[in-house]
Amino acid sequence: MKTMRTRYIAALSLVAMGVGFVVTLLLPYHPVTELLKGGFEAGLVGGFADWFAVTALFRHPLGIPIPHTSLLLKNRDKISRSLISALENELLNKESIKEKLKQFQLMKTAGTGLVRLVAKRSNRVGVLKLAHAFFARLPLETFAPYMQRAIAEAVSRIDVKPMADKAVEAVIRERMDERALDYALRQGGLWVSKPETAYMLGSIAMQKVSEAKVGGFMGFAVQAFAGFMSEDKLGGMIQQLLLSSIRDLLMPGNANRDKLLTEIRRQLREAADNGALLSQGKSWVLDKIEHPDSGQFLLDRLESLRQSILSALEQEMERGGRKVVSALRYVVRRLQAEPETVEEAERKVLGFVADAVEANHYRIGLLIKDNIDKMNDKQLVEMLEEKIGGDLQWIRVNGALCGFLIGLVLSGIQLLS
């Protein structure tokens, strides 16, 4: 619209000069008439010259292929290269972009924007609604198998040996083997101390004694012992022996306890060095992970987690998103308490952006060239005329006016001479 208006004004100025020149030709001689005729004549020449110059930039004047006209189309590639070079090396060069990024206070700007965002209840509820819609539409049936395969692949890539060595050393260092032994001994002691356990132990012992086939004096002694003892008596003796042994094993520094712990630790280290055992354990874990039941279990857990999240979001929407404000305040306080962490995070983010600019800066030129190449000659001319044609039309107006003024001056000099 602006280009059409300025083009109309430019054409009007040329017509005015032409009409003025024709009128002064028809008027009788008079110094003023001669003066105006010289001005209109020079203005007409200047207007035509500038019309030719402006038109020659975009197309052939009057469609005549005059040399050195339609300059923009003839130099299309050169103009594209010059424009790309100016953008890449002057206006959007890598150094200036990086320098601006260094001056950009990312965390502060993001924090200010978030504070303004959550200040309004409608914004908080809107964010919660978006989160609710996202989780509600999340295709868990599709996501769960991918997650199951990802877990299985991660486990399959794990080198079990270093993990087993670290686990054994952690067990020994944290004295978890001692705690496990103490737990087993205490639970065993509770079981042994039960009356029914004493009777069961006595019954087993009496049965084995009666089954023993011992001859001679030893056989006579065994039979005499069996006749003297009952299940209750023998079970009580065995029970007391076991409880006494358990109490001894629970005492730190007990020789038998130390021997038992030494053996446990030796067995643990041997298990950690047993490649076949570790491989078998890893295969067992992978089989369990890849089993369909595990996939269904994972899907059920994800669905349960989704329902919990959706329920929490619905409750928070009813309260107007107050927890969003609380969460943001908590994050702000944590960030304010750890300025070094914030600076490091900001440095990493900006460094990533700067690296991306470094790696993809050349794409700016490719994008511009690609867009220019997509336009045909007519579209390119129309685009350029739309952007700069309006200003160029004023050259025609100025040419006509300047020519008119110069013509007045020259005609005046001619009349005076």
PDB file of C-alpha atoms in Angstrom, residues 45-191:
ATOM      1  CA  VAL A  45      14.336  15.347 -17.750  1.00  0.00           C
ATOM      2  CA  GLY A  46      15.277  14.687 -14.115  1.00  0.00           C
ATOM      3  CA  GLY A  47      12.008  12.832 -13.456  1.00  0.00           C
ATOM      4  CA  PHE A  48      12.425  10.641 -16.545  1.00  0.00           C
ATOM      5  CA  ALA A  49      16.077   9.955 -15.728  1.00  0.00           C
ATOM      6  CA  ASP A  50      15.305   8.911 -12.179  1.00  0.00           C
ATOM      7  CA  TRP A  51      12.297   6.843 -13.349  1.00  0.00           C
ATOM      8  CA  PHE A  52      14.638   5.028 -15.717  1.00  0.00           C
ATOM      9  CA  ALA A  53      17.231   4.518 -12.976  1.00  0.00           C
ATOM     10  CA  VAL A  54      14.735   3.220 -10.404  1.00  0.00           C
ATOM     11  CA  THR A  55      12.924   0.999 -12.909  1.00  0.00           C
ATOM     12  CA  ALA A  56      16.228  -0.384 -14.248  1.00  0.00           C
ATOM     13  CA  LEU A  57      16.988  -1.765 -10.798  1.00  0.00           C
ATOM     14  CA  PHE A  58      14.029  -4.170 -10.928  1.00  0.00           C
ATOM     15  CA  ARG A  59      13.190  -4.739 -14.583  1.00  0.00           C
ATOM     16  CA  HIS A  60      13.797  -3.600 -18.190  1.00  0.00           C
ATOM     17  CA  PRO A  61      12.187  -0.150 -18.681  1.00  0.00           C
ATOM     18  CA  LEU A  62       9.162  -0.468 -20.994  1.00  0.00           C
ATOM     19  CA  GLY A  63      10.151  -4.117 -21.460  1.00  0.00           C
ATOM     20  CA  ILE A  64      13.081  -3.142 -23.691  1.00  0.00           C
ATOM     21  CA  PRO A  65      16.224  -5.195 -22.861  1.00  0.00           C
ATOM     22  CA  ILE A  66      18.515  -2.180 -22.622  1.00  0.00           C
ATOM     23  CA  PRO A  67      22.034  -3.077 -21.412  1.00  0.00           C
ATOM     24  CA  HIS A  68      22.715  -2.649 -17.715  1.00  0.00           C
ATOM     25  CA  THR A  69      19.032  -2.747 -16.744  1.00  0.00           C
ATOM     26  CA  SER A  70      17.119  -5.253 -14.553  1.00  0.00           C
ATOM     27  CA  LEU A  71      20.200  -5.140 -12.351  1.00  0.00           C
ATOM     28  CA  LEU A  72      18.764  -6.976  -9.347  1.00  0.00           C
ATOM     29  CA  LEU A  73      17.764 -10.034 -11.352  1.00  0.00           C
ATOM     30  CA  LYS A  74      20.999 -10.118 -13.328  1.00  0.00           C
ATOM     31  CA  ASN A  75      23.006  -9.952 -10.113  1.00  0.00           C
ATOM     32  CA  ARG A  76      20.699 -12.193  -8.099  1.00  0.00           C
ATOM     33  CA  ASP A  77      23.427 -14.612  -6.944  1.00  0.00           C
ATOM     34  CA  LYS A  78      25.861 -11.808  -6.178  1.00  0.00           C
ATOM     35  CA  ILE A  79      23.236  -9.990  -4.100  1.00  0.00           C
ATOM     36  CA  SER A  80      22.405 -13.211  -2.230  1.00  0.00           C
ATOM     37  CA  ARG A  81      26.062 -13.806  -1.414  1.00  0.00           C
ATOM     38  CA  SER A  82      26.526 -10.208  -0.308  1.00  0.00           C
ATOM     39  CA  LEU A  83      23.424 -10.344   1.889  1.00  0.00           C
ATOM     40  CA  ILE A  84      24.509 -13.643   3.456  1.00  0.00           C
ATOM     41  CA  SER A  85      28.023 -12.347   3.992  1.00  0.00           C
ATOM     42  CA  ALA A  86      26.719  -9.182   5.652  1.00  0.00           C
ATOM     43  CA  LEU A  87      24.448 -11.163   7.964  1.00  0.00           C
ATOM     44  CA  GLU A  88      27.058 -13.763   8.899  1.00  0.00           C
ATOM     45  CA  ASN A  89      30.057 -11.494   9.243  1.00  0.00           C
ATOM     46  CA  GLU A  90      28.603  -8.145  10.263  1.00  0.00           C
ATOM     47  CA  LEU A  91      25.070  -8.268  11.655  1.00  0.00           C
ATOM     48  CA  LEU A  92      24.909 -11.793  13.129  1.00  0.00           C
ATOM     49  CA  ASN A  93      28.534 -12.842  13.435  1.00  0.00           C
ATOM     50  CA  LYS A  94      29.402 -15.572  15.909  1.00  0.00           C
ATOM     51  CA  GLU A  95      31.447 -13.326  18.168  1.00  0.00           C
ATOM     52  CA  SER A  96      28.641 -10.811  18.664  1.00  0.00           C
ATOM     53  CA  ILE A  97      26.108 -13.564  19.382  1.00  0.00           C
ATOM     54  CA  LYS A  98      28.429 -15.153  21.958  1.00  0.00           C
ATOM     55  CA  GLU A  99      29.093 -11.795  23.558  1.00  0.00           C
ATOM     56  CA  LYS A 100      25.366 -11.126  23.876  1.00  0.00           C
ATOM     57  CA  LEU A 101      24.867 -14.582  25.360  1.00  0.00           C
ATOM     58  CA  LYS A 102      27.515 -13.886  28.001  1.00  0.00           C
ATOM     59  CA  GLN A 103      25.698 -10.712  28.998  1.00  0.00           C
ATOM     60  CA  PHE A 104      22.341 -12.496  29.138  1.00  0.00           C
ATOM     61  CA  GLN A 105      21.293 -13.259  32.734  1.00  0.00           C
ATOM     62  CA  LEU A 106      19.417 -16.457  32.027  1.00  0.00           C
ATOM     63  CA  MET A 107      18.380 -17.485  35.541  1.00  0.00           C
ATOM     64  CA  LYS A 108      17.365 -13.992  36.580  1.00  0.00           C
ATOM     65  CA  THR A 109      15.283 -13.474  33.453  1.00  0.00           C
ATOM     66  CA  ALA A 110      13.665 -16.901  33.790  1.00  0.00           C
ATOM     67  CA  GLY A 111      12.958 -16.325  37.482  1.00  0.00           C
ATOM     68  CA  THR A 112      11.353 -12.944  36.829  1.00  0.00           C
ATOM     69  CA  GLY A 113       9.201 -14.426  34.103  1.00  0.00           C
ATOM     70  CA  LEU A 114       8.076 -17.323  36.294  1.00  0.00           C
ATOM     71  CA  VAL A 115       7.213 -15.029  39.196  1.00  0.00           C
ATOM     72  CA  ARG A 116       5.033 -12.912  36.926  1.00  0.00           C
ATOM     73  CA  LEU A 117       3.460 -16.039  35.485  1.00  0.00           C
ATOM     74  CA  VAL A 118       2.436 -17.671  38.767  1.00  0.00           C
ATOM     75  CA  ALA A 119       1.251 -14.389  40.283  1.00  0.00           C
ATOM     76  CA  LYS A 120      -2.105 -14.875  38.524  1.00  0.00           C
ATOM     77  CA  ARG A 121      -4.440 -17.669  39.603  1.00  0.00           C
ATOM     78  CA  SER A 122      -5.605 -18.234  36.028  1.00  0.00           C
ATOM     79  CA  ASN A 123      -2.018 -18.873  34.891  1.00  0.00           C
ATOM     80  CA  ARG A 124      -1.388 -21.350  37.702  1.00  0.00           C
ATOM     81  CA  VAL A 125      -4.598 -23.240  36.984  1.00  0.00           C
ATOM     82  CA  GLY A 126      -3.814 -23.153  33.264  1.00  0.00           C
ATOM     83  CA  VAL A 127      -0.404 -24.737  33.830  1.00  0.00           C
ATOM     84  CA  LEU A 128      -1.993 -27.420  36.024  1.00  0.00           C
ATOM     85  CA  LYS A 129      -4.624 -28.125  33.348  1.00  0.00           C
ATOM     86  CA  LEU A 130      -1.911 -28.541  30.734  1.00  0.00           C
ATOM     87  CA  ALA A 131      -0.031 -30.928  33.015  1.00  0.00           C
ATOM     88  CA  HIS A 132      -3.265 -32.842  33.724  1.00  0.00           C
ATOM     89  CA  ALA A 133      -4.027 -33.180  30.003  1.00  0.00           C
ATOM     90  CA  PHE A 134      -0.462 -34.288  29.295  1.00  0.00           C
ATOM     91  CA  PHE A 135      -0.453 -37.072  31.898  1.00  0.00           C
ATOM     92  CA  ALA A 136      -4.018 -38.153  31.071  1.00  0.00           C
ATOM     93  CA  ARG A 137      -3.163 -38.634  27.399  1.00  0.00           C
ATOM     94  CA  LEU A 138       0.234 -40.223  27.959  1.00  0.00           C
ATOM     95  CA  PRO A 139       0.125 -43.584  26.111  1.00  0.00           C
ATOM     96  CA  LEU A 140       1.407 -45.847  28.869  1.00  0.00           C
ATOM     97  CA  GLU A 141       0.571 -48.989  26.882  1.00  0.00           C
ATOM     98  CA  THR A 142       3.072 -47.848  24.256  1.00  0.00           C
ATOM     99  CA  PHE A 143       5.552 -46.361  26.698  1.00  0.00           C
ATOM    100  CA  ALA A 144       5.749 -49.344  29.105  1.00  0.00           C
ATOM    101  CA  PRO A 145       7.252 -51.847  26.584  1.00  0.00           C
ATOM    102  CA  TYR A 146       9.880 -49.278  25.553  1.00  0.00           C
ATOM    103  CA  MET A 147      10.705 -48.695  29.198  1.00  0.00           C
ATOM    104  CA  GLN A 148      10.908 -52.448  29.836  1.00  0.00           C
ATOM    105  CA  ARG A 149      13.270 -52.922  26.898  1.00  0.00           C
ATOM    106  CA  ALA A 150      15.348 -49.932  27.974  1.00  0.00           C
ATOM    107  CA  ILE A 151      15.746 -51.393  31.467  1.00  0.00           C
ATOM    108  CA  ALA A 152      16.681 -54.781  30.035  1.00  0.00           C
ATOM    109  CA  GLU A 153      19.237 -53.216  27.667  1.00  0.00           C
ATOM    110  CA  ALA A 154      20.729 -51.182  30.499  1.00  0.00           C
ATOM    111  CA  VAL A 155      21.065 -54.288  32.674  1.00  0.00           C
ATOM    112  CA  SER A 156      22.556 -56.309  29.809  1.00  0.00           C
ATOM    113  CA  ARG A 157      25.308 -53.696  29.345  1.00  0.00           C
ATOM    114  CA  ILE A 158      26.267 -53.716  33.007  1.00  0.00           C
ATOM    115  CA  ASP A 159      29.582 -55.327  33.941  1.00  0.00           C
ATOM    116  CA  VAL A 160      28.521 -57.307  37.006  1.00  0.00           C
ATOM    117  CA  LYS A 161      32.032 -58.083  38.324  1.00  0.00           C
ATOM    118  CA  PRO A 162      32.965 -54.544  39.469  1.00  0.00           C
ATOM    119  CA  MET A 163      29.511 -54.114  40.966  1.00  0.00           C
ATOM    120  CA  ALA A 164      29.816 -57.396  42.862  1.00  0.00           C
ATOM    121  CA  ASP A 165      33.271 -56.428  44.190  1.00  0.00           C
ATOM    122  CA  LYS A 166      31.994 -53.054  45.358  1.00  0.00           C
ATOM    123  CA  ALA A 167      28.916 -54.640  46.911  1.00  0.00           C
ATOM    124  CA  VAL A 168      31.011 -57.144  48.895  1.00  0.00           C
ATOM    125  CA  GLU A 169      33.395 -54.444  50.084  1.00  0.00           C
ATOM    126  CA  ALA A 170      30.449 -52.252  51.095  1.00  0.00           C
ATOM    127  CA  VAL A 171      28.864 -55.152  52.999  1.00  0.00           C
ATOM    128  CA  ILE A 172      32.086 -55.756  54.934  1.00  0.00           C
ATOM    129  CA  ARG A 173      32.892 -52.067  55.430  1.00  0.00           C
ATOM    130  CA  GLU A 174      29.415 -51.275  56.740  1.00  0.00           C
ATOM    131  CA  ARG A 175      29.421 -54.490  58.833  1.00  0.00           C
ATOM    132  CA  MET A 176      26.204 -55.574  57.185  1.00  0.00           C
ATOM    133  CA  ASP A 177      27.377 -59.193  57.328  1.00  0.00           C
ATOM    134  CA  GLU A 178      27.569 -58.955  61.115  1.00  0.00           C
ATOM    135  CA  ARG A 179      24.127 -57.397  61.333  1.00  0.00           C
ATOM    136  CA  ALA A 180      22.707 -60.104  59.071  1.00  0.00           C
ATOM    137  CA  LEU A 181      24.321 -62.806  61.206  1.00  0.00           C
ATOM    138  CA  ASP A 182      22.990 -61.234  64.412  1.00  0.00           C
ATOM    139  CA  TYR A 183      19.518 -61.011  62.912  1.00  0.00           C
ATOM    140  CA  ALA A 184      19.606 -64.655  61.844  1.00  0.00           C
ATOM    141  CA  LEU A 185      20.885 -65.751  65.281  1.00  0.00           C
ATOM    142  CA  ARG A 186      18.204 -63.758  67.121  1.00  0.00           C
ATOM    143  CA  GLN A 187      15.438 -65.109  64.929  1.00  0.00           C
ATOM    144  CA  GLY A 188      16.855 -68.580  65.361  1.00  0.00           C
ATOM    145  CA  GLY A 189      16.986 -68.056  69.114  1.00  0.00           C
ATOM    146  CA  LEU A 190      13.341 -67.027  69.179  1.00  0.00           C
ATOM    147  CA  TRP A 191      12.395 -70.162  67.311  1.00  0.00           C
TER     148      TRP A 191
END
